mmCIF file with all atom_site columns, N, CA and C in Angstrom:
data_model
loop_
_atom_site.group_PDB
_atom_site.id
_atom_site.type_symbol
_atom_site.label_atom_id
_atom_site.label_alt_id
_atom_site.label_comp_id
_atom_site.label_asym_id
_atom_site.label_entity_id
_atom_site.label_seq_id
_atom_site.pdbx_PDB_ins_code
_atom_site.Cartn_x
_atom_site.Cartn_y
_atom_site.Cartn_z
_atom_site.occupancy
_atom_site.B_iso_or_equiv
_atom_site.pdbx_formal_charge
_atom_site.auth_seq_id
_atom_site.auth_comp_id
_atom_site.auth_asym_id
_atom_site.auth_atom_id
_atom_site.pdbx_PDB_model_num
ATOM 1   N N  . MET A 1 1  ? 8.140  18.338  -23.596 1.00 0.00 ? 63  MET A N  1
ATOM 2   C CA . MET A 1 1  ? 8.067  17.672  -22.672 1.00 0.00 ? 63  MET A CA 1
ATOM 3   C C  . MET A 1 1  ? 9.083  17.479  -21.642 1.00 0.00 ? 63  MET A C  1
ATOM 4   N N  . SER A 1 2  ? 9.269  17.780  -20.334 1.00 0.00 ? 64  SER A N  1
ATOM 5   C CA . SER A 1 2  ? 10.736 17.487  -19.518 1.00 0.00 ? 64  SER A CA 1
ATOM 6   C C  . SER A 1 2  ? 10.801 15.882  -19.316 1.00 0.00 ? 64  SER A C  1
ATOM 7   N N  . ILE A 1 3  ? 11.899 15.694  -18.795 1.00 0.00 ? 65  ILE A N  1
ATOM 8   C CA . ILE A 1 3  ? 12.866 14.974  -18.155 1.00 0.00 ? 65  ILE A CA 1
ATOM 9   C C  . ILE A 1 3  ? 11.387 13.968  -16.981 1.00 0.00 ? 65  ILE A C  1
ATOM 10  N N  . LEU A 1 4  ? 11.394 15.279  -16.424 1.00 0.00 ? 66  LEU A N  1
ATOM 11  C CA . LEU A 1 4  ? 10.363 14.765  -14.837 1.00 0.00 ? 66  LEU A CA 1
ATOM 12  C C  . LEU A 1 4  ? 8.897  13.792  -15.480 1.00 0.00 ? 66  LEU A C  1
ATOM 13  N N  . ASP A 1 5  ? 8.293  15.157  -16.540 1.00 0.00 ? 67  ASP A N  1
ATOM 14  C CA . ASP A 1 5  ? 7.149  15.438  -17.030 1.00 0.00 ? 67  ASP A CA 1
ATOM 15  C C  . ASP A 1 5  ? 7.340  13.584  -17.696 1.00 0.00 ? 67  ASP A C  1
ATOM 16  N N  . ASP A 1 6  ? 8.075  13.238  -18.486 1.00 0.00 ? 68  ASP A N  1
ATOM 17  C CA . ASP A 1 6  ? 8.369  11.726  -19.610 1.00 0.00 ? 68  ASP A CA 1
ATOM 18  C C  . ASP A 1 6  ? 8.012  10.993  -17.943 1.00 0.00 ? 68  ASP A C  1
ATOM 19  N N  . ILE A 1 7  ? 9.037  11.052  -17.234 1.00 0.00 ? 69  ILE A N  1
ATOM 20  C CA . ILE A 1 7  ? 9.343  10.193  -16.472 1.00 0.00 ? 69  ILE A CA 1
ATOM 21  C C  . ILE A 1 7  ? 7.828  9.789   -15.133 1.00 0.00 ? 69  ILE A C  1
ATOM 22  N N  . LEU A 1 8  ? 7.201  11.013  -15.320 1.00 0.00 ? 70  LEU A N  1
ATOM 23  C CA . LEU A 1 8  ? 5.620  10.321  -14.508 1.00 0.00 ? 70  LEU A CA 1
ATOM 24  C C  . LEU A 1 8  ? 4.654  10.244  -15.178 1.00 0.00 ? 70  LEU A C  1
ATOM 25  N N  . HIS A 1 9  ? 4.922  10.466  -16.901 1.00 0.00 ? 71  HIS A N  1
ATOM 26  C CA . HIS A 1 9  ? 4.004  9.796   -17.676 1.00 0.00 ? 71  HIS A CA 1
ATOM 27  C C  . HIS A 1 9  ? 4.065  8.113   -17.901 1.00 0.00 ? 71  HIS A C  1
ATOM 28  N N  . ARG A 1 10 ? 5.571  7.738   -17.506 1.00 0.00 ? 72  ARG A N  1
ATOM 29  C CA . ARG A 1 10 ? 5.478  6.649   -18.134 1.00 0.00 ? 72  ARG A CA 1
ATOM 30  C C  . ARG A 1 10 ? 5.599  5.735   -16.514 1.00 0.00 ? 72  ARG A C  1
ATOM 31  N N  . THR A 1 11 ? 5.606  6.394   -15.656 1.00 0.00 ? 73  THR A N  1
ATOM 32  C CA . THR A 1 11 ? 5.022  5.807   -14.143 1.00 0.00 ? 73  THR A CA 1
ATOM 33  C C  . THR A 1 11 ? 3.503  4.968   -13.815 1.00 0.00 ? 73  THR A C  1
ATOM 34  N N  . ARG A 1 12 ? 2.776  6.770   -14.523 1.00 0.00 ? 74  ARG A N  1
ATOM 35  C CA . ARG A 1 12 ? 1.126  6.445   -14.837 1.00 0.00 ? 74  ARG A CA 1
ATOM 36  C C  . ARG A 1 12 ? 1.054  5.414   -15.237 1.00 0.00 ? 74  ARG A C  1
ATOM 37  N N  . ALA A 1 13 ? 1.417  4.700   -15.604 1.00 0.00 ? 75  ALA A N  1
ATOM 38  C CA . ALA A 1 13 ? 1.035  4.105   -17.161 1.00 0.00 ? 75  ALA A CA 1
ATOM 39  C C  . ALA A 1 13 ? 1.912  2.883   -16.864 1.00 0.00 ? 75  ALA A C  1
ATOM 40  N N  . ASP A 1 14 ? 2.791  2.451   -15.764 1.00 0.00 ? 76  ASP A N  1
ATOM 41  C CA . ASP A 1 14 ? 3.935  1.083   -15.478 1.00 0.00 ? 76  ASP A CA 1
ATOM 42  C C  . ASP A 1 14 ? 2.362  1.122   -14.030 1.00 0.00 ? 76  ASP A C  1
ATOM 43  N N  . VAL A 1 15 ? 2.001  1.931   -13.394 1.00 0.00 ? 77  VAL A N  1
ATOM 44  C CA . VAL A 1 15 ? 0.834  1.746   -12.321 1.00 0.00 ? 77  VAL A CA 1
ATOM 45  C C  . VAL A 1 15 ? -0.090 1.144   -12.421 1.00 0.00 ? 77  VAL A C  1
ATOM 46  N N  . LEU A 1 16 ? -1.274 1.591   -13.518 1.00 0.00 ? 78  LEU A N  1
ATOM 47  C CA . LEU A 1 16 ? -2.092 0.861   -14.173 1.00 0.00 ? 78  LEU A CA 1
ATOM 48  C C  . LEU A 1 16 ? -1.836 0.126   -14.613 1.00 0.00 ? 78  LEU A C  1
ATOM 49  N N  . GLU A 1 17 ? -1.299 -0.070  -15.449 1.00 0.00 ? 79  GLU A N  1
ATOM 50  C CA . GLU A 1 17 ? -0.732 -1.884  -16.000 1.00 0.00 ? 79  GLU A CA 1
ATOM 51  C C  . GLU A 1 17 ? -0.744 -2.544  -14.752 1.00 0.00 ? 79  GLU A C  1
ATOM 52  N N  . ARG A 1 18 ? 0.047  -2.166  -13.890 1.00 0.00 ? 80  ARG A N  1
ATOM 53  C CA . ARG A 1 18 ? 0.716  -3.148  -12.437 1.00 0.00 ? 80  ARG A CA 1
ATOM 54  C C  . ARG A 1 18 ? -1.004 -3.338  -12.192 1.00 0.00 ? 80  ARG A C  1
ATOM 55  N N  . ARG A 1 19 ? -1.804 -2.893  -11.495 1.00 0.00 ? 81  ARG A N  1
ATOM 56  C CA . ARG A 1 19 ? -2.225 -2.766  -10.473 1.00 0.00 ? 81  ARG A CA 1
ATOM 57  C C  . ARG A 1 19 ? -3.938 -3.474  -11.391 1.00 0.00 ? 81  ARG A C  1
ATOM 58  N N  . SER A 1 20 ? -3.889 -3.900  -13.111 1.00 0.00 ? 82  SER A N  1
ATOM 59  C CA . SER A 1 20 ? -4.504 -4.826  -12.971 1.00 0.00 ? 82  SER A CA 1
ATOM 60  C C  . SER A 1 20 ? -3.635 -6.061  -13.456 1.00 0.00 ? 82  SER A C  1
ATOM 61  N N  . ARG A 1 21 ? -2.292 -6.146  -13.344 1.00 0.00 ? 83  ARG A N  1
ATOM 62  C CA . ARG A 1 21 ? -2.216 -7.363  -12.945 1.00 0.00 ? 83  ARG A CA 1
ATOM 63  C C  . ARG A 1 21 ? -2.333 -8.083  -11.376 1.00 0.00 ? 83  ARG A C  1
ATOM 64  N N  . ALA A 1 22 ? -1.897 -7.209  -10.862 1.00 0.00 ? 84  ALA A N  1
ATOM 65  C CA . ALA A 1 22 ? -1.973 -7.742  -9.515  1.00 0.00 ? 84  ALA A CA 1
ATOM 66  C C  . ALA A 1 22 ? -3.050 -7.002  -8.642  1.00 0.00 ? 84  ALA A C  1
ATOM 67  N N  . PRO A 1 23 ? -3.939 -7.119  -7.528  1.00 0.00 ? 85  PRO A N  1
ATOM 68  C CA . PRO A 1 23 ? -5.098 -5.910  -7.192  1.00 0.00 ? 85  PRO A CA 1
ATOM 69  C C  . PRO A 1 23 ? -4.741 -5.830  -6.051  1.00 0.00 ? 85  PRO A C  1
ATOM 70  N N  . LEU A 1 24 ? -5.228 -4.824  -5.029  1.00 0.00 ? 86  LEU A N  1
ATOM 71  C CA . LEU A 1 24 ? -4.112 -4.633  -3.658  1.00 0.00 ? 86  LEU A CA 1
ATOM 72  C C  . LEU A 1 24 ? -4.041 -5.133  -2.927  1.00 0.00 ? 86  LEU A C  1
ATOM 73  N N  . SER A 1 25 ? -5.447 -6.521  -2.582  1.00 0.00 ? 87  SER A N  1
ATOM 74  C CA . SER A 1 25 ? -5.716 -6.971  -1.842  1.00 0.00 ? 87  SER A CA 1
ATOM 75  C C  . SER A 1 25 ? -4.426 -8.028  -1.895  1.00 0.00 ? 87  SER A C  1
ATOM 76  N N  . GLU A 1 26 ? -4.482 -8.570  -2.856  1.00 0.00 ? 88  GLU A N  1
ATOM 77  C CA . GLU A 1 26 ? -3.666 -9.693  -2.902  1.00 0.00 ? 88  GLU A CA 1
ATOM 78  C C  . GLU A 1 26 ? -1.890 -9.853  -2.660  1.00 0.00 ? 88  GLU A C  1
ATOM 79  N N  . LEU A 1 27 ? -1.679 -8.328  -3.004  1.00 0.00 ? 89  LEU A N  1
ATOM 80  C CA . LEU A 1 27 ? 0.063  -7.475  -2.443  1.00 0.00 ? 89  LEU A CA 1
ATOM 81  C C  . LEU A 1 27 ? -0.325 -7.771  -1.111  1.00 0.00 ? 89  LEU A C  1
ATOM 82  N N  . SER A 1 28 ? -1.527 -6.609  -0.105  1.00 0.00 ? 90  SER A N  1
ATOM 83  C CA . SER A 1 28 ? -1.480 -7.006  1.296   1.00 0.00 ? 90  SER A CA 1
ATOM 84  C C  . SER A 1 28 ? -1.515 -8.100  1.623   1.00 0.00 ? 90  SER A C  1
ATOM 85  N N  . ALA A 1 29 ? -1.951 -9.523  1.032   1.00 0.00 ? 91  ALA A N  1
ATOM 86  C CA . ALA A 1 29 ? -1.986 -10.808 1.248   1.00 0.00 ? 91  ALA A CA 1
ATOM 87  C C  . ALA A 1 29 ? -0.425 -11.516 1.465   1.00 0.00 ? 91  ALA A C  1
ATOM 88  N N  . ARG A 1 30 ? 0.068  -11.587 0.095   1.00 0.00 ? 92  ARG A N  1
ATOM 89  C CA . ARG A 1 30 ? 1.623  -10.855 0.127   1.00 0.00 ? 92  ARG A CA 1
ATOM 90  C C  . ARG A 1 30 ? 2.670  -10.627 1.081   1.00 0.00 ? 92  ARG A C  1
ATOM 91  N N  . CYS A 1 31 ? 1.789  -9.489  1.874   1.00 0.00 ? 93  CYS A N  1
ATOM 92  C CA . CYS A 1 31 ? 3.073  -8.951  2.129   1.00 0.00 ? 93  CYS A CA 1
ATOM 93  C C  . CYS A 1 31 ? 2.612  -9.487  3.545   1.00 0.00 ? 93  CYS A C  1
ATOM 94  N N  . ARG A 1 32 ? 1.871  -10.738 4.136   1.00 0.00 ? 94  ARG A N  1
ATOM 95  C CA . ARG A 1 32 ? 1.059  -10.420 5.527   1.00 0.00 ? 94  ARG A CA 1
ATOM 96  C C  . ARG A 1 32 ? 2.403  -11.856 5.880   1.00 0.00 ? 94  ARG A C  1
ATOM 97  N N  . ASP A 1 33 ? 2.776  -12.479 4.281   1.00 0.00 ? 95  ASP A N  1
ATOM 98  C CA . ASP A 1 33 ? 3.433  -13.630 4.607   1.00 0.00 ? 95  ASP A CA 1
ATOM 99  C C  . ASP A 1 33 ? 4.691  -13.559 4.574   1.00 0.00 ? 95  ASP A C  1
ATOM 100 N N  . LEU A 1 34 ? 5.616  -12.459 4.142   1.00 0.00 ? 96  LEU A N  1
ATOM 101 C CA . LEU A 1 34 ? 6.873  -11.733 4.041   1.00 0.00 ? 96  LEU A CA 1
ATOM 102 C C  . LEU A 1 34 ? 7.316  -12.271 5.737   1.00 0.00 ? 96  LEU A C  1
ATOM 103 N N  . PRO A 1 35 ? 8.666  -12.989 5.226   1.00 0.00 ? 97  PRO A N  1
ATOM 104 C CA . PRO A 1 35 ? 9.177  -12.799 7.177   1.00 0.00 ? 97  PRO A CA 1
ATOM 105 C C  . PRO A 1 35 ? 9.434  -11.432 7.280   1.00 0.00 ? 97  PRO A C  1
ATOM 106 N N  . PRO A 1 36 ? 9.782  -11.444 9.306   1.00 0.00 ? 98  PRO A N  1
ATOM 107 C CA . PRO A 1 36 ? 10.247 -9.651  9.183   1.00 0.00 ? 98  PRO A CA 1
ATOM 108 C C  . PRO A 1 36 ? 11.331 -8.734  8.561   1.00 0.00 ? 98  PRO A C  1
ATOM 109 N N  . PRO A 1 37 ? 11.469 -8.098  7.958   1.00 0.00 ? 99  PRO A N  1
ATOM 110 C CA . PRO A 1 37 ? 12.470 -6.802  7.803   1.00 0.00 ? 99  PRO A CA 1
ATOM 111 C C  . PRO A 1 37 ? 13.781 -7.170  9.157   1.00 0.00 ? 99  PRO A C  1
ATOM 112 N N  . ARG A 1 38 ? 14.817 -7.066  8.471   1.00 0.00 ? 100 ARG A N  1
ATOM 113 C CA . ARG A 1 38 ? 16.121 -7.346  9.496   1.00 0.00 ? 100 ARG A CA 1
ATOM 114 C C  . ARG A 1 38 ? 16.607 -6.069  10.141  1.00 0.00 ? 100 ARG A C  1
ATOM 115 N N  . ASP A 1 39 ? 17.309 -6.203  11.147  1.00 0.00 ? 101 ASP A N  1
ATOM 116 C CA . ASP A 1 39 ? 17.069 -5.123  11.669  1.00 0.00 ? 101 ASP A CA 1
ATOM 117 C C  . ASP A 1 39 ? 18.776 -4.142  11.154  1.00 0.00 ? 101 ASP A C  1
ATOM 118 N N  . HIS A 1 40 ? 18.247 -4.002  9.936   1.00 0.00 ? 102 HIS A N  1
ATOM 119 C CA . HIS A 1 40 ? 20.147 -3.291  9.956   1.00 0.00 ? 102 HIS A CA 1
ATOM 120 C C  . HIS A 1 40 ? 21.143 -2.434  11.341  1.00 0.00 ? 102 HIS A C  1
ATOM 121 N N  . LEU A 1 41 ? 19.986 -1.567  12.144  1.00 0.00 ? 103 LEU A N  1
ATOM 122 C CA . LEU A 1 41 ? 20.047 -0.714  12.497  1.00 0.00 ? 103 LEU A CA 1
ATOM 123 C C  . LEU A 1 41 ? 20.452 -1.458  14.179  1.00 0.00 ? 103 LEU A C  1
ATOM 124 N N  . GLY A 1 42 ? 20.284 -2.404  14.263  1.00 0.00 ? 104 GLY A N  1
ATOM 125 C CA . GLY A 1 42 ? 20.243 -3.404  15.064  1.00 0.00 ? 104 GLY A CA 1
ATOM 126 C C  . GLY A 1 42 ? 22.535 -3.676  15.171  1.00 0.00 ? 104 GLY A C  1
ATOM 127 N N  . ALA A 1 43 ? 22.142 -4.163  13.764  1.00 0.00 ? 105 ALA A N  1
ATOM 128 C CA . ALA A 1 43 ? 23.701 -4.312  13.362  1.00 0.00 ? 105 ALA A CA 1
ATOM 129 C C  . ALA A 1 43 ? 24.951 -3.719  13.389  1.00 0.00 ? 105 ALA A C  1
ATOM 130 N N  . LEU A 1 44 ? 24.297 -2.332  12.931  1.00 0.00 ? 106 LEU A N  1
ATOM 131 C CA . LEU A 1 44 ? 25.679 -1.778  12.924  1.00 0.00 ? 106 LEU A CA 1
ATOM 132 C C  . LEU A 1 44 ? 25.638 -1.291  14.315  1.00 0.00 ? 106 LEU A C  1
ATOM 133 N N  . ARG A 1 45 ? 24.786 -1.155  15.380  1.00 0.00 ? 107 ARG A N  1
ATOM 134 C CA . ARG A 1 45 ? 24.932 -0.386  16.463  1.00 0.00 ? 107 ARG A CA 1
ATOM 135 C C  . ARG A 1 45 ? 26.291 -1.956  17.651  1.00 0.00 ? 107 ARG A C  1
ATOM 136 N N  . ARG A 1 46 ? 25.745 -2.954  16.972  1.00 0.00 ? 108 ARG A N  1
ATOM 137 C CA . ARG A 1 46 ? 26.645 -3.663  18.267  1.00 0.00 ? 108 ARG A CA 1
ATOM 138 C C  . ARG A 1 46 ? 27.956 -4.321  17.448  1.00 0.00 ? 108 ARG A C  1
ATOM 139 N N  . ASP A 1 47 ? 28.320 -4.592  18.839  1.00 0.00 ? 109 ASP A N  1
ATOM 140 C CA . ASP A 1 47 ? 29.862 -4.658  18.717  1.00 0.00 ? 109 ASP A CA 1
ATOM 141 C C  . ASP A 1 47 ? 30.803 -4.808  18.388  1.00 0.00 ? 109 ASP A C  1
ATOM 142 N N  . GLY A 1 48 ? 29.901 -6.595  17.624  1.00 0.00 ? 110 GLY A N  1
ATOM 143 C CA . GLY A 1 48 ? 31.133 -7.247  17.258  1.00 0.00 ? 110 GLY A CA 1
ATOM 144 C C  . GLY A 1 48 ? 30.535 -7.666  15.753  1.00 0.00 ? 110 GLY A C  1
ATOM 145 N N  . GLY A 1 49 ? 31.177 -8.121  14.919  1.00 0.00 ? 111 GLY A N  1
ATOM 146 C CA . GLY A 1 49 ? 30.566 -8.888  13.481  1.00 0.00 ? 111 GLY A CA 1
ATOM 147 C C  . GLY A 1 49 ? 30.744 -10.782 13.817  1.00 0.00 ? 111 GLY A C  1
ATOM 148 N N  . GLN A 1 50 ? 30.419 -11.308 12.490  1.00 0.00 ? 112 GLN A N  1
ATOM 149 C CA . GLN A 1 50 ? 29.718 -12.461 12.832  1.00 0.00 ? 112 GLN A CA 1
ATOM 150 C C  . GLN A 1 50 ? 31.306 -13.121 13.225  1.00 0.00 ? 112 GLN A C  1
ATOM 151 N N  . ASP A 1 51 ? 32.618 -12.790 12.726  1.00 0.00 ? 113 ASP A N  1
ATOM 152 C CA . ASP A 1 51 ? 33.746 -13.285 13.735  1.00 0.00 ? 113 ASP A CA 1
ATOM 153 C C  . ASP A 1 51 ? 33.838 -13.282 14.871  1.00 0.00 ? 113 ASP A C  1
ATOM 154 N N  . GLY A 1 52 ? 33.143 -12.528 15.073  1.00 0.00 ? 114 GLY A N  1
ATOM 155 C CA . GLY A 1 52 ? 33.171 -12.430 16.489  1.00 0.00 ? 114 GLY A CA 1
ATOM 156 C C  . GLY A 1 52 ? 34.054 -11.581 16.944  1.00 0.00 ? 114 GLY A C  1
ATOM 157 N N  . ARG A 1 53 ? 35.023 -10.145 16.036  1.00 0.00 ? 115 ARG A N  1
ATOM 158 C CA . ARG A 1 53 ? 35.785 -9.857  16.581  1.00 0.00 ? 115 ARG A CA 1
ATOM 159 C C  . ARG A 1 53 ? 34.790 -8.541  17.681  1.00 0.00 ? 115 ARG A C  1
ATOM 160 N N  . ARG A 1 54 ? 35.744 -7.968  18.053  1.00 0.00 ? 116 ARG A N  1
ATOM 161 C CA . ARG A 1 54 ? 34.853 -6.512  19.166  1.00 0.00 ? 116 ARG A CA 1
ATOM 162 C C  . ARG A 1 54 ? 36.076 -5.649  18.669  1.00 0.00 ? 116 ARG A C  1
ATOM 163 N N  . GLY A 1 55 ? 34.421 -4.199  19.273  1.00 0.00 ? 117 GLY A N  1
ATOM 164 C CA . GLY A 1 55 ? 35.387 -2.698  18.937  1.00 0.00 ? 117 GLY A CA 1
ATOM 165 C C  . GLY A 1 55 ? 35.471 -2.609  17.048  1.00 0.00 ? 117 GLY A C  1
ATOM 166 N N  . GLY A 1 56 ? 36.676 -2.513  16.179  1.00 0.00 ? 118 GLY A N  1
ATOM 167 C CA . GLY A 1 56 ? 36.746 -1.215  15.487  1.00 0.00 ? 118 GLY A CA 1
ATOM 168 C C  . GLY A 1 56 ? 36.486 -2.383  14.445  1.00 0.00 ? 118 GLY A C  1
ATOM 169 N N  . SER A 1 57 ? 35.277 -3.158  14.207  1.00 0.00 ? 119 SER A N  1
ATOM 170 C CA . SER A 1 57 ? 35.031 -3.554  12.693  1.00 0.00 ? 119 SER A CA 1
ATOM 171 C C  . SER A 1 57 ? 34.532 -2.465  12.079  1.00 0.00 ? 119 SER A C  1
ATOM 172 N N  . ILE A 1 58 ? 34.699 -2.580  10.586  1.00 0.00 ? 120 ILE A N  1
ATOM 173 C CA . ILE A 1 58 ? 34.028 -1.936  9.835   1.00 0.00 ? 120 ILE A CA 1
ATOM 174 C C  . ILE A 1 58 ? 32.509 -2.335  9.079   1.00 0.00 ? 120 ILE A C  1
ATOM 175 N N  . ARG A 1 59 ? 31.646 -1.208  9.380   1.00 0.00 ? 121 ARG A N  1
ATOM 176 C CA . ARG A 1 59 ? 30.075 -1.346  9.342   1.00 0.00 ? 121 ARG A CA 1
ATOM 177 C C  . ARG A 1 59 ? 29.689 -0.211  8.097   1.00 0.00 ? 121 ARG A C  1
ATOM 178 N N  . LEU A 1 60 ? 29.793 -1.162  7.197   1.00 0.00 ? 122 LEU A N  1
ATOM 179 C CA . LEU A 1 60 ? 29.044 -0.388  5.494   1.00 0.00 ? 122 LEU A CA 1
ATOM 180 C C  . LEU A 1 60 ? 27.785 -0.467  5.502   1.00 0.00 ? 122 LEU A C  1
ATOM 181 N N  . ILE A 1 61 ? 26.903 0.356   4.997   1.00 0.00 ? 123 ILE A N  1
ATOM 182 C CA . ILE A 1 61 ? 26.147 0.154   4.092   1.00 0.00 ? 123 ILE A CA 1
ATOM 183 C C  . ILE A 1 61 ? 26.167 0.777   2.466   1.00 0.00 ? 123 ILE A C  1
ATOM 184 N N  . ALA A 1 62 ? 25.786 0.431   1.897   1.00 0.00 ? 124 ALA A N  1
ATOM 185 C CA . ALA A 1 62 ? 26.508 1.050   0.128   1.00 0.00 ? 124 ALA A CA 1
ATOM 186 C C  . ALA A 1 62 ? 25.177 0.285   -0.787  1.00 0.00 ? 124 ALA A C  1
ATOM 187 N N  . GLU A 1 63 ? 24.908 1.495   -2.190  1.00 0.00 ? 125 GLU A N  1
ATOM 188 C CA . GLU A 1 63 ? 23.771 1.154   -2.716  1.00 0.00 ? 125 GLU A CA 1
ATOM 189 C C  . GLU A 1 63 ? 24.773 1.402   -4.468  1.00 0.00 ? 125 GLU A C  1
ATOM 190 N N  . VAL A 1 64 ? 24.479 -0.079  -4.883  1.00 0.00 ? 126 VAL A N  1
ATOM 191 C CA . VAL A 1 64 ? 25.197 0.152   -5.961  1.00 0.00 ? 126 VAL A CA 1
ATOM 192 C C  . VAL A 1 64 ? 24.015 0.266   -6.974  1.00 0.00 ? 126 VAL A C  1
ATOM 193 N N  . LYS A 1 65 ? 24.340 1.737   -8.138  1.00 0.00 ? 127 LYS A N  1
ATOM 194 C CA . LYS A 1 65 ? 23.138 1.605   -9.169  1.00 0.00 ? 127 LYS A CA 1
ATOM 195 C C  . LYS A 1 65 ? 24.083 1.714   -10.663 1.00 0.00 ? 127 LYS A C  1
ATOM 196 N N  . LYS A 1 66 ? 23.485 1.114   -11.197 1.00 0.00 ? 128 LYS A N  1
ATOM 197 C CA . LYS A 1 66 ? 23.909 1.144   -12.731 1.00 0.00 ? 128 LYS A CA 1
ATOM 198 C C  . LYS A 1 66 ? 23.461 2.200   -13.582 1.00 0.00 ? 128 LYS A C  1
ATOM 199 N N  . ALA A 1 67 ? 22.540 3.307   -12.992 1.00 0.00 ? 129 ALA A N  1
ATOM 200 C CA . ALA A 1 67 ? 21.784 4.138   -14.157 1.00 0.00 ? 129 ALA A CA 1
ATOM 201 C C  . ALA A 1 67 ? 20.858 4.700   -13.191 1.00 0.00 ? 129 ALA A C  1
ATOM 202 N N  . SER A 1 68 ? 20.488 5.641   -13.890 1.00 0.00 ? 130 SER A N  1
ATOM 203 C CA . SER A 1 68 ? 19.800 6.853   -12.714 1.00 0.00 ? 130 SER A CA 1
ATOM 204 C C  . SER A 1 68 ? 18.670 7.201   -14.006 1.00 0.00 ? 130 SER A C  1
ATOM 205 N N  . PRO A 1 69 ? 17.582 6.955   -13.383 1.00 0.00 ? 131 PRO A N  1
ATOM 206 C CA . PRO A 1 69 ? 16.010 7.168   -14.044 1.00 0.00 ? 131 PRO A CA 1
ATOM 207 C C  . PRO A 1 69 ? 16.151 9.250   -15.003 1.00 0.00 ? 131 PRO A C  1
ATOM 208 N N  . SER A 1 70 ? 16.604 9.735   -14.585 1.00 0.00 ? 132 SER A N  1
ATOM 209 C CA . SER A 1 70 ? 16.984 11.111  -15.057 1.00 0.00 ? 132 SER A CA 1
ATOM 210 C C  . SER A 1 70 ? 17.869 11.110  -15.876 1.00 0.00 ? 132 SER A C  1
ATOM 211 N N  . LYS A 1 71 ? 19.984 10.412  -16.162 1.00 0.00 ? 133 LYS A N  1
ATOM 212 C CA . LYS A 1 71 ? 20.642 11.233  -16.157 1.00 0.00 ? 133 LYS A CA 1
ATOM 213 C C  . LYS A 1 71 ? 21.225 9.738   -17.113 1.00 0.00 ? 133 LYS A C  1
ATOM 214 N N  . GLY A 1 72 ? 20.524 8.780   -17.044 1.00 0.00 ? 134 GLY A N  1
ATOM 215 C CA . GLY A 1 72 ? 20.719 7.260   -17.752 1.00 0.00 ? 134 GLY A CA 1
ATOM 216 C C  . GLY A 1 72 ? 22.328 6.184   -16.937 1.00 0.00 ? 134 GLY A C  1
ATOM 217 N N  . VAL A 1 73 ? 23.055 5.655   -17.642 1.00 0.00 ? 135 VAL A N  1
ATOM 218 C CA . VAL A 1 73 ? 24.394 4.968   -17.105 1.00 0.00 ? 135 VAL A CA 1
ATOM 219 C C  . VAL A 1 73 ? 24.601 6.264   -16.643 1.00 0.00 ? 135 VAL A C  1
ATOM 220 N N  . ILE A 1 74 ? 25.424 5.847   -15.451 1.00 0.00 ? 136 ILE A N  1
ATOM 221 C CA . ILE A 1 74 ? 26.356 6.467   -14.776 1.00 0.00 ? 136 ILE A CA 1
ATOM 222 C C  . ILE A 1 74 ? 27.536 6.091   -14.604 1.00 0.00 ? 136 ILE A C  1
ATOM 223 N N  . ARG A 1 75 ? 28.690 6.466   -15.176 1.00 0.00 ? 137 ARG A N  1
ATOM 224 C CA . ARG A 1 75 ? 30.341 6.331   -15.753 1.00 0.00 ? 137 ARG A CA 1
ATOM 225 C C  . ARG A 1 75 ? 31.241 6.940   -14.395 1.00 0.00 ? 137 ARG A C  1
#
C-alpha cells in the first residue's frame, strides 16, 4: 500500500467516525453562528498598520508546520 493509499484509508475512516458524532445539519447550524471571517486581503492592502505607520510597513502571512502527512516531522 502506498503512502497516499494509507492516507486515503485513514481519512475515510476518520470522516465516517466524525459524521457519526456530528450530523451535517448540526455542523451547518454551528457555522451560521460563527462571526464573519476576517478580511485578510483587506489588511494586506491597507496603507498603515495598527501602530499608525504608513507606507513601508511589512505585511506577512506565514504558516508554521510541525509535520507533513506524507513525510512526517519537518526538520
